mmCIF file with all atom_site columns, C-alpha atoms in Angstrom:
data_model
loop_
_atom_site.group_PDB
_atom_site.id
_atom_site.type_symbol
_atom_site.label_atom_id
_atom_site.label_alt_id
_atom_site.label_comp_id
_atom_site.label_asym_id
_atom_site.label_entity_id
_atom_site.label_seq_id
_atom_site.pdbx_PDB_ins_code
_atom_site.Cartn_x
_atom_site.Cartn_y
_atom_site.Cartn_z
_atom_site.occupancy
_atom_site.B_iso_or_equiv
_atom_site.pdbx_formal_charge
_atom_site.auth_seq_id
_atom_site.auth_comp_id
_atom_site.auth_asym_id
_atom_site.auth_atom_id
_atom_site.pdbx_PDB_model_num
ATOM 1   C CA . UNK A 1 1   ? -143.306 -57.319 -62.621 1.00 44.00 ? 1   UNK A CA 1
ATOM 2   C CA . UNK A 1 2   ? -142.235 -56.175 -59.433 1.00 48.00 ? 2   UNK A CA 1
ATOM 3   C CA . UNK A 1 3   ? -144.372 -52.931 -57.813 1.00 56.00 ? 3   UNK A CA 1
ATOM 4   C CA . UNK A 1 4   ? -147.974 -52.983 -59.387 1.00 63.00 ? 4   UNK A CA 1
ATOM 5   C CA . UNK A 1 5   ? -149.435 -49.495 -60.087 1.00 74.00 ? 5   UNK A CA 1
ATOM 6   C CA . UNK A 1 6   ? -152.360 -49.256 -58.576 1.00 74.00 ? 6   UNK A CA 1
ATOM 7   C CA . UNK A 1 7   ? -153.825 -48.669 -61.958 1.00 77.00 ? 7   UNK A CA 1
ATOM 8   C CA . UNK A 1 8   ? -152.919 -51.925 -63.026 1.00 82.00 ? 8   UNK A CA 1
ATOM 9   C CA . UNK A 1 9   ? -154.223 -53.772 -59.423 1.00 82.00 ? 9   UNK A CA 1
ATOM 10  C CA . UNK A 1 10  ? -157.246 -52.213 -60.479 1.00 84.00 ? 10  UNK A CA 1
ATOM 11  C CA . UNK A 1 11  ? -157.523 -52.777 -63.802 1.00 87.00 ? 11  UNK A CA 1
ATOM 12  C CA . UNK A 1 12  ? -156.313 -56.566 -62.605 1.00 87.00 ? 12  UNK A CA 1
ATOM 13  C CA . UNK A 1 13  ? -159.343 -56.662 -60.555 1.00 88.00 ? 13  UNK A CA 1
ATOM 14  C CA . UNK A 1 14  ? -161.836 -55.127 -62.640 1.00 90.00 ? 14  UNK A CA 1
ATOM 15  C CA . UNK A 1 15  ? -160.616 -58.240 -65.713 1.00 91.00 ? 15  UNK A CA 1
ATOM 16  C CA . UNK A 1 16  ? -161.184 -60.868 -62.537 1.00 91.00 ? 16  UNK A CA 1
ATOM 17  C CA . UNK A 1 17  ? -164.369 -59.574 -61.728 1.00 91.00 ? 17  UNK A CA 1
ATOM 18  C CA . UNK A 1 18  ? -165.834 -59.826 -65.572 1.00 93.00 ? 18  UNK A CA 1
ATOM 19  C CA . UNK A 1 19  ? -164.301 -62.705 -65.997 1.00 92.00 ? 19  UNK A CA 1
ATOM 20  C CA . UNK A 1 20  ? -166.270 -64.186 -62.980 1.00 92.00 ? 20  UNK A CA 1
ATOM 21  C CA . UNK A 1 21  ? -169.083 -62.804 -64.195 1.00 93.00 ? 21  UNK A CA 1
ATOM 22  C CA . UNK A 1 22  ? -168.627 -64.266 -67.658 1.00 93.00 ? 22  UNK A CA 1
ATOM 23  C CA . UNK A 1 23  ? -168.272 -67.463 -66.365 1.00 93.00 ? 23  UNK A CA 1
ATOM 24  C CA . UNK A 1 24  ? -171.328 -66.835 -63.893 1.00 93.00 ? 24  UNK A CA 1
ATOM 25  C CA . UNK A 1 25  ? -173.338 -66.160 -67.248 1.00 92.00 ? 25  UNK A CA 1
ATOM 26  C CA . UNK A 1 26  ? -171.877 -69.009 -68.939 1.00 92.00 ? 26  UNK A CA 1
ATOM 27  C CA . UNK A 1 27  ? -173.020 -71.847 -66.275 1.00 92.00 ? 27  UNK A CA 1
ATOM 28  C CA . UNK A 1 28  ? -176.113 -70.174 -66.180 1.00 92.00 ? 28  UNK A CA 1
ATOM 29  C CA . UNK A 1 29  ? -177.293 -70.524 -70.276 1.00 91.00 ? 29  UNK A CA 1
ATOM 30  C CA . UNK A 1 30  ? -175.720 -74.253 -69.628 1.00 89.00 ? 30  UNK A CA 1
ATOM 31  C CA . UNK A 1 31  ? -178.077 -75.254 -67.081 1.00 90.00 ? 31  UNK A CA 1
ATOM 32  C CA . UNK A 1 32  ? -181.209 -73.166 -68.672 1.00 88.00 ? 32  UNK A CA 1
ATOM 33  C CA . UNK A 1 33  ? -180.217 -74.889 -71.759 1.00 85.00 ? 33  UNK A CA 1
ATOM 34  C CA . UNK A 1 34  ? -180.042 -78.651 -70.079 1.00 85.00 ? 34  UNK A CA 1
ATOM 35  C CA . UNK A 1 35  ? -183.212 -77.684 -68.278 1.00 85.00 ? 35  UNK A CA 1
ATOM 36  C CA . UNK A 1 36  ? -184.827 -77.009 -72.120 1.00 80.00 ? 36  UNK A CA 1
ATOM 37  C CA . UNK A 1 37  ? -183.657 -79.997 -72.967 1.00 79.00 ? 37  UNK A CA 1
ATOM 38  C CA . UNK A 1 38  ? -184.807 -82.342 -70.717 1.00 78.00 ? 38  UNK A CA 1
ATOM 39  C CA . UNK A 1 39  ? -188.464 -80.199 -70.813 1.00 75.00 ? 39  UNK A CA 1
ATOM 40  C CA . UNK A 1 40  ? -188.719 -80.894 -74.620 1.00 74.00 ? 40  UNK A CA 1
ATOM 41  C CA . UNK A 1 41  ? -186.974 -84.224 -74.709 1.00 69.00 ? 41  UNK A CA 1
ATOM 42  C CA . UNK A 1 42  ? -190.521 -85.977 -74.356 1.00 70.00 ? 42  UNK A CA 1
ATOM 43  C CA . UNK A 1 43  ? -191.923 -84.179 -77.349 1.00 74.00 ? 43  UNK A CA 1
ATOM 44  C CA . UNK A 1 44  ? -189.306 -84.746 -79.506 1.00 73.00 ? 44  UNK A CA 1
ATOM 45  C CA . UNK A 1 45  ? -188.599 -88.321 -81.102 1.00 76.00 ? 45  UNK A CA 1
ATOM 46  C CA . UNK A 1 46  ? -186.963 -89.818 -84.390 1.00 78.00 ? 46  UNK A CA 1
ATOM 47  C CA . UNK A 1 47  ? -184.264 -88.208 -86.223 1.00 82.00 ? 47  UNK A CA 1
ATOM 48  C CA . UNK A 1 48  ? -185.573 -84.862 -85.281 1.00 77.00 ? 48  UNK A CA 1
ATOM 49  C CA . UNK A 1 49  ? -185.337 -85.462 -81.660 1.00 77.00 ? 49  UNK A CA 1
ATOM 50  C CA . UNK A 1 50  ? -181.637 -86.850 -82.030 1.00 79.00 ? 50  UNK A CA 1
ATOM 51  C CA . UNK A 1 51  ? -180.696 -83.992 -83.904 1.00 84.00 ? 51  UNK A CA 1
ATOM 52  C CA . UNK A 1 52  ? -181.786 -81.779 -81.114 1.00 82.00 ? 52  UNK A CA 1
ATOM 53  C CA . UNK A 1 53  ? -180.042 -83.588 -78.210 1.00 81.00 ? 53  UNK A CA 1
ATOM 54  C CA . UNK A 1 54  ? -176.220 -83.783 -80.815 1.00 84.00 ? 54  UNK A CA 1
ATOM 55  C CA . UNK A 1 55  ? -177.235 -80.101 -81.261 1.00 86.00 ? 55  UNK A CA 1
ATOM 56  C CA . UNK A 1 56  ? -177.274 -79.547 -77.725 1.00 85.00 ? 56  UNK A CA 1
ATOM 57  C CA . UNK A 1 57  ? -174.435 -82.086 -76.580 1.00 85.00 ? 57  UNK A CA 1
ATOM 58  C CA . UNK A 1 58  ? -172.117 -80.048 -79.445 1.00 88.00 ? 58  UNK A CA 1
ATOM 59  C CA . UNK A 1 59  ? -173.231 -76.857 -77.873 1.00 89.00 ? 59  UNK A CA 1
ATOM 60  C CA . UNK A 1 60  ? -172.390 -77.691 -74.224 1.00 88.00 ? 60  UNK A CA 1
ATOM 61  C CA . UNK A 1 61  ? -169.095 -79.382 -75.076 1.00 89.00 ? 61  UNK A CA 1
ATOM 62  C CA . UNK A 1 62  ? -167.993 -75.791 -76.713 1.00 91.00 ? 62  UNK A CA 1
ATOM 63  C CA . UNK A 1 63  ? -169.333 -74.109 -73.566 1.00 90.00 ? 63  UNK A CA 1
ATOM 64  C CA . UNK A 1 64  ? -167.655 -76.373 -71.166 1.00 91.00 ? 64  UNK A CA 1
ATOM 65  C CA . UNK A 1 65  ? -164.132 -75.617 -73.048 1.00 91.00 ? 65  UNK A CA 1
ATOM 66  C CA . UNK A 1 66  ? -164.688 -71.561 -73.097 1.00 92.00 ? 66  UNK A CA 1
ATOM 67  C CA . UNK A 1 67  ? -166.024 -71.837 -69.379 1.00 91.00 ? 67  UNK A CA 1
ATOM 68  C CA . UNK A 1 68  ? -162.165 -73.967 -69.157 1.00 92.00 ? 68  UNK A CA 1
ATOM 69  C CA . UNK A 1 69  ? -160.605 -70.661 -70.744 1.00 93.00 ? 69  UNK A CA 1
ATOM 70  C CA . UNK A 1 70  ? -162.406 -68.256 -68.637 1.00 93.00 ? 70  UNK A CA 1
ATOM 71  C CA . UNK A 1 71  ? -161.621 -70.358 -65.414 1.00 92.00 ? 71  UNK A CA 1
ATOM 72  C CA . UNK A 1 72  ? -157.729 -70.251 -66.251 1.00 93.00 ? 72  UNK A CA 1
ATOM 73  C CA . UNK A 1 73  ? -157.659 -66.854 -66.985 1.00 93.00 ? 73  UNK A CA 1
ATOM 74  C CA . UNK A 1 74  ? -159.366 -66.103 -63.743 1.00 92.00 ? 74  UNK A CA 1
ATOM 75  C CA . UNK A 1 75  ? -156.911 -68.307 -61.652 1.00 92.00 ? 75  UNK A CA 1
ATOM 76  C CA . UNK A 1 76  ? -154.047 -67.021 -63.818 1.00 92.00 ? 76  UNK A CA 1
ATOM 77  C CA . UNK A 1 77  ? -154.772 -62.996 -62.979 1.00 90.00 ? 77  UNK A CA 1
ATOM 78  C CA . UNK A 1 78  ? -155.097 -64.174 -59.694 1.00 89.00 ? 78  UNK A CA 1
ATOM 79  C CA . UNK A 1 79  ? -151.768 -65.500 -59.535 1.00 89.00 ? 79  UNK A CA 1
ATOM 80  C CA . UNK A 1 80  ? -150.762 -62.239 -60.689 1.00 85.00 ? 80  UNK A CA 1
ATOM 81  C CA . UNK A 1 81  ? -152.168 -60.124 -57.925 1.00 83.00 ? 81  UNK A CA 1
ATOM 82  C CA . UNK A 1 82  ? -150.918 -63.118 -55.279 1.00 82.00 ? 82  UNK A CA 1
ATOM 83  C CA . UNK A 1 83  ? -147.509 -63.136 -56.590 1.00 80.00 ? 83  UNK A CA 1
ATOM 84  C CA . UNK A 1 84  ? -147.409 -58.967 -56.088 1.00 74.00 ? 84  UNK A CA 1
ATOM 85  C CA . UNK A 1 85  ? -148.418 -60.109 -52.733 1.00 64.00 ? 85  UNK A CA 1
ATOM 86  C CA . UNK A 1 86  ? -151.545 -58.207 -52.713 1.00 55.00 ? 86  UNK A CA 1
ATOM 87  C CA . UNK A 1 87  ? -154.896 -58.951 -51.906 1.00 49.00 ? 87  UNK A CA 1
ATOM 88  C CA . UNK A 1 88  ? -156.645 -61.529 -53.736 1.00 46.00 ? 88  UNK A CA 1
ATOM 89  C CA . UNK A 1 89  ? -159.298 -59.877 -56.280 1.00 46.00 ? 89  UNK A CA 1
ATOM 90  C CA . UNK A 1 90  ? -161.620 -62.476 -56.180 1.00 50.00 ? 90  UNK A CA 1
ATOM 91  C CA . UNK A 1 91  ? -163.131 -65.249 -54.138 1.00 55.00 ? 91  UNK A CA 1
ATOM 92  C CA . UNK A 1 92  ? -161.694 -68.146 -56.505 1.00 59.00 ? 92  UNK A CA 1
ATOM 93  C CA . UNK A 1 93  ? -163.182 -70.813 -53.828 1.00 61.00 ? 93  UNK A CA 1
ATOM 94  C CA . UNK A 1 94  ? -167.091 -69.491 -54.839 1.00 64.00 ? 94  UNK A CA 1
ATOM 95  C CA . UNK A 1 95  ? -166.168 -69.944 -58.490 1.00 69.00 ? 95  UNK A CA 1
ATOM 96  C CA . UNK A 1 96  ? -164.880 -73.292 -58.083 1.00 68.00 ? 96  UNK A CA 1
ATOM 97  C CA . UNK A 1 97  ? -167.621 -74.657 -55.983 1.00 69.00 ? 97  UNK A CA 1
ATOM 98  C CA . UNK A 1 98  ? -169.899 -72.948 -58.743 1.00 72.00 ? 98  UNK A CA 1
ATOM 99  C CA . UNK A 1 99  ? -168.199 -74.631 -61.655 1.00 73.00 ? 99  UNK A CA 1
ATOM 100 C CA . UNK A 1 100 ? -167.652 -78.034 -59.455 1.00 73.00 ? 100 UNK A CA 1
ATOM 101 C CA . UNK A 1 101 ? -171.519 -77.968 -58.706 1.00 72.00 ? 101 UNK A CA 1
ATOM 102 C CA . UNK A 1 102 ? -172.728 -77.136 -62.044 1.00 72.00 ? 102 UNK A CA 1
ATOM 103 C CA . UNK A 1 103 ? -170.407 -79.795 -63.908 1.00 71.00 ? 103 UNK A CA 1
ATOM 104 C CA . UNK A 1 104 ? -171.856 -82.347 -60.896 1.00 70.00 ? 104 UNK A CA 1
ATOM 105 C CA . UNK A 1 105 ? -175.480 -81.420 -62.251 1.00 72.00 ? 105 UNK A CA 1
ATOM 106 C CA . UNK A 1 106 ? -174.169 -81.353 -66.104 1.00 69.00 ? 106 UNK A CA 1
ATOM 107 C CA . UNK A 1 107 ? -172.601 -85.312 -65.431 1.00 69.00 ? 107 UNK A CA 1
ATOM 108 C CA . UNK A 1 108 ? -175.793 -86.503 -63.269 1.00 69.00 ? 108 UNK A CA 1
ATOM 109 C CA . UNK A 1 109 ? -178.110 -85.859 -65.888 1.00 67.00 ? 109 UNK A CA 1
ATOM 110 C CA . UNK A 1 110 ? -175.909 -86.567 -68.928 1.00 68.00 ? 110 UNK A CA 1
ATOM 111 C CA . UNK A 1 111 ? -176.290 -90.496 -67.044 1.00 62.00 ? 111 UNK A CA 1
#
């Protein structure tokens, strides 16, 4: 793949920059969900309540493995761009920290 066309640096870029925004979006309905969850846990008990929270759990295990996906398709079209030995398209060290931080609040209040 030697000798990008600019077309294709840009159209490199513009996939990285969804992505990232994907996975932006993704964290973000994770932690608005956990935040729901711990808001209603108090009102809902018995088999109900348990339902909820497995509902929930299934949910956010399904999210953590696409937000897994998005991440190595990020880091992989990054490679791509890196290995043309231009410019990186997008700040992988902000995505990280974002995904490292948001799994750090997912595991603290999981117990």
């Amino acid at each position: 793949m030697a000798g990008m066309q600019q077309s294709e640096v840009q159209a490199t870029r513009n996939g990285i920059n969804a992505l990232e925004q994907a996975f932006t979006g993704i964290q973000n309905c994770r932690q608005d969900v956990e935040n729901m969850k711990h808001n209603l846990a108090s009102g809902l008990k018995g088999s109900d309540g348990k339902a909820y929270q497995d509902l929930l759990k299934q949910w956010d295990d399904q999210a953590e493995v696409i937000s897994a996906n998005v991440r190595e398709m990020i880091d992989t079209m990054n490679e791509t761009l890196r290995t043309q030995g231009l410019t990186q398209g997008a700040s992988n060290d902000a995505i990280n920290q974002a995904y490292n931080g948001s799994q750090a609040i997912f595991d603290a209040l999981r117990g």
